[in-house]
mmCIF file of C-alpha atoms in Angstrom:
data_model
loop_
_atom_site.group_PDB
_atom_site.id
_atom_site.type_symbol
_atom_site.label_atom_id
_atom_site.label_comp_id
_atom_site.label_asym_id
_atom_site.label_seq_id
_atom_site.Cartn_x
_atom_site.Cartn_y
_atom_site.Cartn_z
ATOM 1 C CA UNK A 24 -21.540 -2.404 30.336
ATOM 2 C CA UNK A 25 -24.967 -1.704 28.824
ATOM 3 C CA UNK A 26 -26.403 1.770 28.820
ATOM 4 C CA UNK A 27 -29.680 2.071 30.739
ATOM 5 C CA UNK A 28 -32.707 3.192 28.740
ATOM 6 C CA UNK A 29 -36.181 4.253 29.802
ATOM 7 C CA UNK A 30 -37.718 6.855 32.058
ATOM 8 C CA UNK A 31 -36.603 7.813 35.515
ATOM 9 C CA UNK A 32 -39.048 7.769 38.376
ATOM 10 C CA UNK A 33 -39.123 11.569 38.609
ATOM 11 C CA UNK A 34 -40.008 11.871 34.902
ATOM 12 C CA UNK A 35 -42.939 9.494 35.363
ATOM 13 C CA UNK A 36 -44.118 11.395 38.446
ATOM 14 C CA UNK A 37 -44.061 14.680 36.502
ATOM 15 C CA UNK A 38 -46.190 13.158 33.723
ATOM 16 C CA UNK A 39 -48.696 11.797 36.254
ATOM 17 C CA UNK A 40 -48.905 15.214 37.955
ATOM 18 C CA UNK A 41 -49.553 16.966 34.622
ATOM 19 C CA UNK A 42 -52.313 14.488 33.719
ATOM 20 C CA UNK A 43 -53.908 14.935 37.162
ATOM 21 C CA UNK A 44 -53.937 18.729 36.801
ATOM 22 C CA UNK A 45 -55.507 18.496 33.337
ATOM 23 C CA UNK A 46 -58.173 16.107 34.635
ATOM 24 C CA UNK A 47 -58.964 18.394 37.579
ATOM 25 C CA UNK A 48 -59.598 21.275 35.173
ATOM 26 C CA UNK A 49 -61.475 19.301 32.490
ATOM 27 C CA UNK A 50 -63.908 17.247 34.605
ATOM 28 C CA UNK A 51 -65.999 20.120 36.047
ATOM 29 C CA UNK A 52 -66.321 21.678 32.591
ATOM 30 C CA UNK A 53 -67.391 18.328 31.149
ATOM 31 C CA UNK A 54 -70.004 17.810 33.879
ATOM 32 C CA UNK A 55 -71.687 21.143 33.069
ATOM 33 C CA UNK A 56 -71.519 20.236 29.379
ATOM 34 C CA UNK A 57 -73.404 16.976 29.967
ATOM 35 C CA UNK A 58 -76.001 18.790 32.105
ATOM 36 C CA UNK A 59 -76.518 21.334 29.314
ATOM 37 C CA UNK A 60 -77.010 18.489 26.854
ATOM 38 C CA UNK A 61 -79.625 16.818 29.074
ATOM 39 C CA UNK A 62 -81.359 20.152 29.705
ATOM 40 C CA UNK A 63 -82.225 20.248 25.996
ATOM 41 C CA UNK A 64 -84.712 17.450 26.710
ATOM 42 C CA UNK A 65 -86.601 19.847 28.979
ATOM 43 C CA UNK A 66 -86.505 22.508 26.267
ATOM 44 C CA UNK A 67 -87.846 19.977 23.750
ATOM 45 C CA UNK A 68 -90.657 19.048 26.137
ATOM 46 C CA UNK A 69 -91.942 22.638 26.052
ATOM 47 C CA UNK A 70 -91.609 23.020 22.272
ATOM 48 C CA UNK A 71 -94.954 21.592 21.161
ATOM 49 C CA UNK A 72 -96.869 23.417 23.904
ATOM 50 C CA UNK A 73 -95.133 26.694 23.032
ATOM 51 C CA UNK A 74 -96.192 26.313 19.408
ATOM 52 C CA UNK A 75 -99.733 25.393 20.501
ATOM 53 C CA UNK A 76 -99.985 28.600 22.549
ATOM 54 C CA UNK A 77 -98.791 30.746 19.646
ATOM 55 C CA UNK A 78 -101.107 29.114 17.087
ATOM 56 C CA UNK A 79 -104.136 29.237 19.396
ATOM 57 C CA UNK A 80 -103.606 32.899 20.316
ATOM 58 C CA UNK A 81 -103.188 33.856 16.653
ATOM 59 C CA UNK A 82 -106.241 31.938 15.443
ATOM 60 C CA UNK A 83 -108.694 32.132 18.367
ATOM 61 C CA UNK A 84 -107.483 34.922 20.661
ATOM 62 C CA UNK A 85 -106.278 34.690 24.259
ATOM 63 C CA UNK A 86 -109.748 34.347 25.786
ATOM 64 C CA UNK A 87 -110.316 31.024 23.963
ATOM 65 C CA UNK A 88 -106.897 29.605 24.791
ATOM 66 C CA UNK A 89 -106.808 28.927 28.511
ATOM 67 C CA UNK A 90 -104.251 26.361 29.629
ATOM 68 C CA UNK A 91 -105.762 22.899 29.788
ATOM 69 C CA UNK A 92 -108.595 23.687 27.348
ATOM 70 C CA UNK A 93 -109.408 20.621 25.264
ATOM 71 C CA UNK A 94 -108.333 20.802 21.644
ATOM 72 C CA UNK A 95 -105.761 23.567 22.103
ATOM 73 C CA UNK A 96 -102.737 21.388 22.843
ATOM 74 C CA UNK A 97 -101.859 23.656 25.765
ATOM 75 C CA UNK A 98 -101.146 21.630 28.929
ATOM 76 C CA UNK A 99 -102.934 22.449 32.157
ATOM 77 C CA UNK A 100 -101.947 22.269 35.811
ATOM 78 C CA UNK A 101 -102.212 18.476 35.814
ATOM 79 C CA UNK A 102 -98.954 17.019 34.483
ATOM 80 C CA UNK A 103 -99.225 15.863 30.897
ATOM 81 C CA UNK A 104 -97.474 12.831 29.428
ATOM 82 C CA UNK A 105 -93.816 13.568 28.911
ATOM 83 C CA UNK A 106 -92.226 14.176 25.536
ATOM 84 C CA UNK A 107 -89.172 12.342 26.794
ATOM 85 C CA UNK A 108 -88.896 9.858 29.620
ATOM 86 C CA UNK A 109 -88.475 11.451 33.018
ATOM 87 C CA UNK A 110 -89.932 14.894 32.135
ATOM 88 C CA UNK A 111 -93.252 16.257 33.404
ATOM 89 C CA UNK A 112 -94.921 19.208 31.602
ATOM 90 C CA UNK A 113 -97.434 21.619 33.156
ATOM 91 C CA UNK A 114 -98.993 24.864 31.952
ATOM 92 C CA UNK A 115 -101.017 27.794 33.228
ATOM 93 C CA UNK A 116 -102.452 31.052 31.944
ATOM 94 C CA UNK A 117 -104.538 32.284 29.059
ATOM 95 C CA UNK A 118 -108.263 32.901 29.218
ATOM 96 C CA UNK A 119 -108.595 36.106 31.234
ATOM 97 C CA UNK A 120 -104.806 36.387 31.600
ATOM 98 C CA UNK A 121 -102.452 37.598 28.874
ATOM 99 C CA UNK A 122 -99.571 35.423 30.007
ATOM 100 C CA UNK A 123 -98.717 31.736 29.868
ATOM 101 C CA UNK A 124 -96.286 29.648 31.874
ATOM 102 C CA UNK A 125 -94.993 26.306 30.612
ATOM 103 C CA UNK A 126 -92.826 24.300 33.003
ATOM 104 C CA UNK A 127 -90.877 21.121 32.234
ATOM 105 C CA UNK A 128 -89.610 19.382 35.377
ATOM 106 C CA UNK A 129 -87.189 16.478 35.848
ATOM 107 C CA UNK A 130 -89.144 13.693 37.546
ATOM 108 C CA UNK A 131 -86.755 10.798 36.917
ATOM 109 C CA UNK A 132 -83.188 11.765 37.750
ATOM 110 C CA UNK A 133 -81.959 8.308 36.738
ATOM 111 C CA UNK A 134 -83.125 8.703 33.146
ATOM 112 C CA UNK A 135 -81.892 12.291 32.878
ATOM 113 C CA UNK A 136 -78.676 11.843 34.844
ATOM 114 C CA UNK A 137 -76.711 13.996 35.742
ATOM 115 C CA UNK A 138 -79.653 16.422 36.189
ATOM 116 C CA UNK A 139 -81.038 16.292 39.732
ATOM 117 C CA UNK A 140 -84.738 15.582 40.288
ATOM 118 C CA UNK A 141 -87.000 18.648 40.351
ATOM 119 C CA UNK A 142 -84.731 20.819 38.196
ATOM 120 C CA UNK A 143 -87.094 22.718 35.934
ATOM 121 C CA UNK A 144 -87.098 24.802 32.765
ATOM 122 C CA UNK A 145 -89.788 27.465 32.563
ATOM 123 C CA UNK A 146 -91.093 29.476 29.619
ATOM 124 C CA UNK A 147 -93.155 32.539 30.467
ATOM 125 C CA UNK A 148 -95.023 34.010 27.521
ATOM 126 C CA UNK A 149 -96.638 37.427 27.413
ATOM 127 C CA UNK A 150 -99.257 38.176 24.756
ATOM 128 C CA UNK A 151 -99.150 41.664 23.212
ATOM 129 C CA UNK A 152 -102.263 43.432 21.931
ATOM 130 C CA UNK A 153 -101.351 42.443 18.361
ATOM 131 C CA UNK A 154 -101.285 38.743 19.344
ATOM 132 C CA UNK A 155 -97.504 38.372 19.371
ATOM 133 C CA UNK A 156 -96.228 36.108 22.154
ATOM 134 C CA UNK A 157 -92.868 37.052 23.715
ATOM 135 C CA UNK A 158 -91.130 34.279 25.670
ATOM 136 C CA UNK A 159 -88.748 34.534 28.635
ATOM 137 C CA UNK A 160 -86.810 31.531 29.940
ATOM 138 C CA UNK A 161 -85.734 30.657 33.458
ATOM 139 C CA UNK A 162 -84.598 27.608 35.387
ATOM 140 C CA UNK A 163 -85.057 26.501 38.967
ATOM 141 C CA UNK A 164 -83.750 23.669 41.079
ATOM 142 C CA UNK A 165 -80.163 22.955 42.047
ATOM 143 C CA UNK A 166 -78.086 25.821 43.410
ATOM 144 C CA UNK A 167 -75.940 25.915 40.260
ATOM 145 C CA UNK A 168 -78.814 25.419 37.776
ATOM 146 C CA UNK A 169 -77.985 28.695 36.009
ATOM 147 C CA UNK A 170 -74.598 27.242 35.009
ATOM 148 C CA UNK A 171 -76.353 24.874 32.608
ATOM 149 C CA UNK A 172 -79.696 26.604 31.978
ATOM 150 C CA UNK A 173 -80.314 27.425 28.287
ATOM 151 C CA UNK A 174 -80.522 31.158 27.645
#
Protein backbone atom coordinates (compact mmCIF):
# COMPACT_ATOMS: atom_id res chain seq x y z
CA UNK A 1 0.00 0.00 0.00
CA UNK A 2 1.27 3.48 -0.91
CA UNK A 3 1.65 6.14 1.71
CA UNK A 4 -0.50 9.22 1.08
CA UNK A 5 1.34 12.51 0.62
CA UNK A 6 0.13 16.09 0.46
CA UNK A 7 -1.86 18.44 2.64
CA UNK A 8 -5.02 17.68 4.52
CA UNK A 9 -8.07 19.83 4.04
CA UNK A 10 -7.76 21.36 7.51
CA UNK A 11 -4.14 22.40 6.83
CA UNK A 12 -5.22 24.17 3.64
CA UNK A 13 -8.09 25.90 5.45
CA UNK A 14 -5.69 27.18 8.13
CA UNK A 15 -3.37 28.64 5.47
CA UNK A 16 -6.29 30.34 3.72
CA UNK A 17 -7.49 31.81 7.04
CA UNK A 18 -4.02 33.18 7.83
CA UNK A 19 -3.74 34.79 4.38
CA UNK A 20 -7.22 36.33 4.77
CA UNK A 21 -6.31 37.84 8.15
CA UNK A 22 -3.08 39.30 6.76
CA UNK A 23 -4.96 40.79 3.80
CA UNK A 24 -7.60 42.32 6.09
CA UNK A 25 -4.87 44.09 8.06
CA UNK A 26 -2.69 45.14 5.10
CA UNK A 27 -5.30 46.52 2.68
CA UNK A 28 -6.49 49.52 4.75
CA UNK A 29 -2.89 50.52 5.46
CA UNK A 30 -2.06 50.25 1.76
CA UNK A 31 -5.07 52.38 0.77
CA UNK A 32 -3.94 55.24 3.03
CA UNK A 33 -0.42 54.85 1.64
CA UNK A 34 -1.65 55.31 -1.93
CA UNK A 35 -3.74 58.34 -0.90
CA UNK A 36 -0.66 59.89 0.75
CA UNK A 37 1.30 59.31 -2.44
CA UNK A 38 -1.37 61.01 -4.57
CA UNK A 39 -1.67 63.88 -2.08
CA UNK A 40 1.91 64.83 -2.95
CA UNK A 41 0.57 66.01 -6.31
CA UNK A 42 -1.49 68.61 -4.46
CA UNK A 43 1.58 69.64 -2.46
CA UNK A 44 3.56 69.97 -5.69
CA UNK A 45 0.81 72.13 -7.19
CA UNK A 46 1.30 74.70 -4.42
CA UNK A 47 5.11 74.66 -4.59
CA UNK A 48 5.69 77.22 -7.34
CA UNK A 49 3.07 79.61 -5.93
CA UNK A 50 4.57 79.30 -2.44
CA UNK A 51 7.98 80.24 -3.80
CA UNK A 52 6.44 83.12 -5.79
CA UNK A 53 4.87 84.53 -2.62
CA UNK A 54 8.15 84.35 -0.70
CA UNK A 55 10.22 85.93 -3.50
CA UNK A 56 7.68 88.70 -4.13
CA UNK A 57 7.36 89.60 -0.44
CA UNK A 58 11.14 89.69 -0.04
CA UNK A 59 11.77 91.80 -3.14
CA UNK A 60 8.69 94.05 -3.39
CA UNK A 61 6.95 93.94 0.00
CA UNK A 62 3.48 92.63 0.85
CA UNK A 63 1.61 95.65 -0.51
CA UNK A 64 2.87 94.95 -4.06
CA UNK A 65 2.16 91.22 -3.92
CA UNK A 66 -1.59 90.76 -3.87
CA UNK A 67 -2.83 87.38 -5.06
CA UNK A 68 -3.63 87.43 -8.75
CA UNK A 69 -1.37 90.42 -9.51
CA UNK A 70 0.16 90.05 -12.97
CA UNK A 71 3.85 89.24 -13.01
CA UNK A 72 4.04 87.92 -9.45
CA UNK A 73 3.27 84.27 -10.17
CA UNK A 74 0.81 84.25 -7.28
CA UNK A 75 -2.54 82.71 -8.31
CA UNK A 76 -5.76 84.58 -7.69
CA UNK A 77 -9.30 83.49 -6.86
CA UNK A 78 -9.88 82.27 -10.42
CA UNK A 79 -8.47 78.74 -10.74
CA UNK A 80 -5.14 78.65 -12.51
CA UNK A 81 -3.97 75.91 -14.86
CA UNK A 82 -3.01 72.84 -12.90
CA UNK A 83 0.55 71.71 -12.32
CA UNK A 84 -0.67 68.15 -12.63
CA UNK A 85 -3.79 66.85 -14.31
CA UNK A 86 -6.86 66.97 -12.12
CA UNK A 87 -5.63 69.67 -9.68
CA UNK A 88 -6.99 73.22 -9.48
CA UNK A 89 -4.94 75.96 -7.72
CA UNK A 90 -6.36 79.16 -6.21
CA UNK A 91 -4.84 81.89 -4.04
CA UNK A 92 -5.86 84.85 -1.92
CA UNK A 93 -4.26 87.47 0.29
CA UNK A 94 -1.43 89.95 0.13
CA UNK A 95 -1.85 93.62 -0.68
CA UNK A 96 -3.40 95.11 2.46
CA UNK A 97 -3.36 91.71 4.20
CA UNK A 98 -0.28 90.09 5.73
CA UNK A 99 -1.45 86.56 5.02
CA UNK A 100 -1.77 84.35 1.96
CA UNK A 101 -3.82 81.24 1.32
CA UNK A 102 -2.94 78.80 -1.45
CA UNK A 103 -5.39 75.95 -2.06
CA UNK A 104 -4.91 72.95 -4.35
CA UNK A 105 -8.14 71.02 -4.92
CA UNK A 106 -8.80 67.65 -6.58
CA UNK A 107 -11.06 68.32 -9.56
CA UNK A 108 -10.64 65.02 -11.40
CA UNK A 109 -10.99 62.08 -9.04
CA UNK A 110 -10.38 59.64 -11.90
CA UNK A 111 -6.89 60.98 -12.59
CA UNK A 112 -5.99 61.23 -8.90
CA UNK A 113 -7.69 58.04 -7.76
CA UNK A 114 -8.08 57.03 -4.91
CA UNK A 115 -8.44 60.67 -3.73
CA UNK A 116 -12.08 61.79 -3.77
CA UNK A 117 -13.08 64.91 -5.72
CA UNK A 118 -12.90 68.18 -3.76
CA UNK A 119 -10.25 66.99 -1.30
CA UNK A 120 -7.97 69.97 -0.84
CA UNK A 121 -4.55 70.87 0.51
CA UNK A 122 -4.21 74.39 1.89
CA UNK A 123 -1.14 76.46 2.73
CA UNK A 124 -1.72 79.52 4.89
CA UNK A 125 1.22 81.90 5.03
CA UNK A 126 1.67 84.71 7.51
CA UNK A 127 4.15 87.49 6.76
CA UNK A 128 6.19 88.79 9.71
CA UNK A 129 7.42 92.38 9.93
CA UNK A 130 10.88 91.27 8.77
CA UNK A 131 9.38 89.74 5.59
CA UNK A 132 9.65 86.12 6.68
CA UNK A 133 6.70 83.98 5.57
CA UNK A 134 5.61 81.20 7.96
CA UNK A 135 3.45 78.47 6.42
CA UNK A 136 0.78 76.28 8.05
CA UNK A 137 -0.76 73.29 6.27
CA UNK A 138 -4.25 71.86 6.48
CA UNK A 139 -6.49 69.57 4.46
CA UNK A 140 -10.22 69.46 3.88
CA UNK A 141 -12.59 67.10 2.16
CA UNK A 142 -13.31 63.49 3.02
CA UNK A 143 -14.04 62.64 6.64
CA UNK A 144 -10.73 60.79 7.00
CA UNK A 145 -8.62 63.33 5.05
CA UNK A 146 -6.33 63.88 8.04
CA UNK A 147 -5.24 60.23 7.82
CA UNK A 148 -3.38 61.00 4.60
CA UNK A 149 -2.82 64.77 4.81
CA UNK A 150 0.88 65.77 4.69
CA UNK A 151 2.03 67.42 7.91
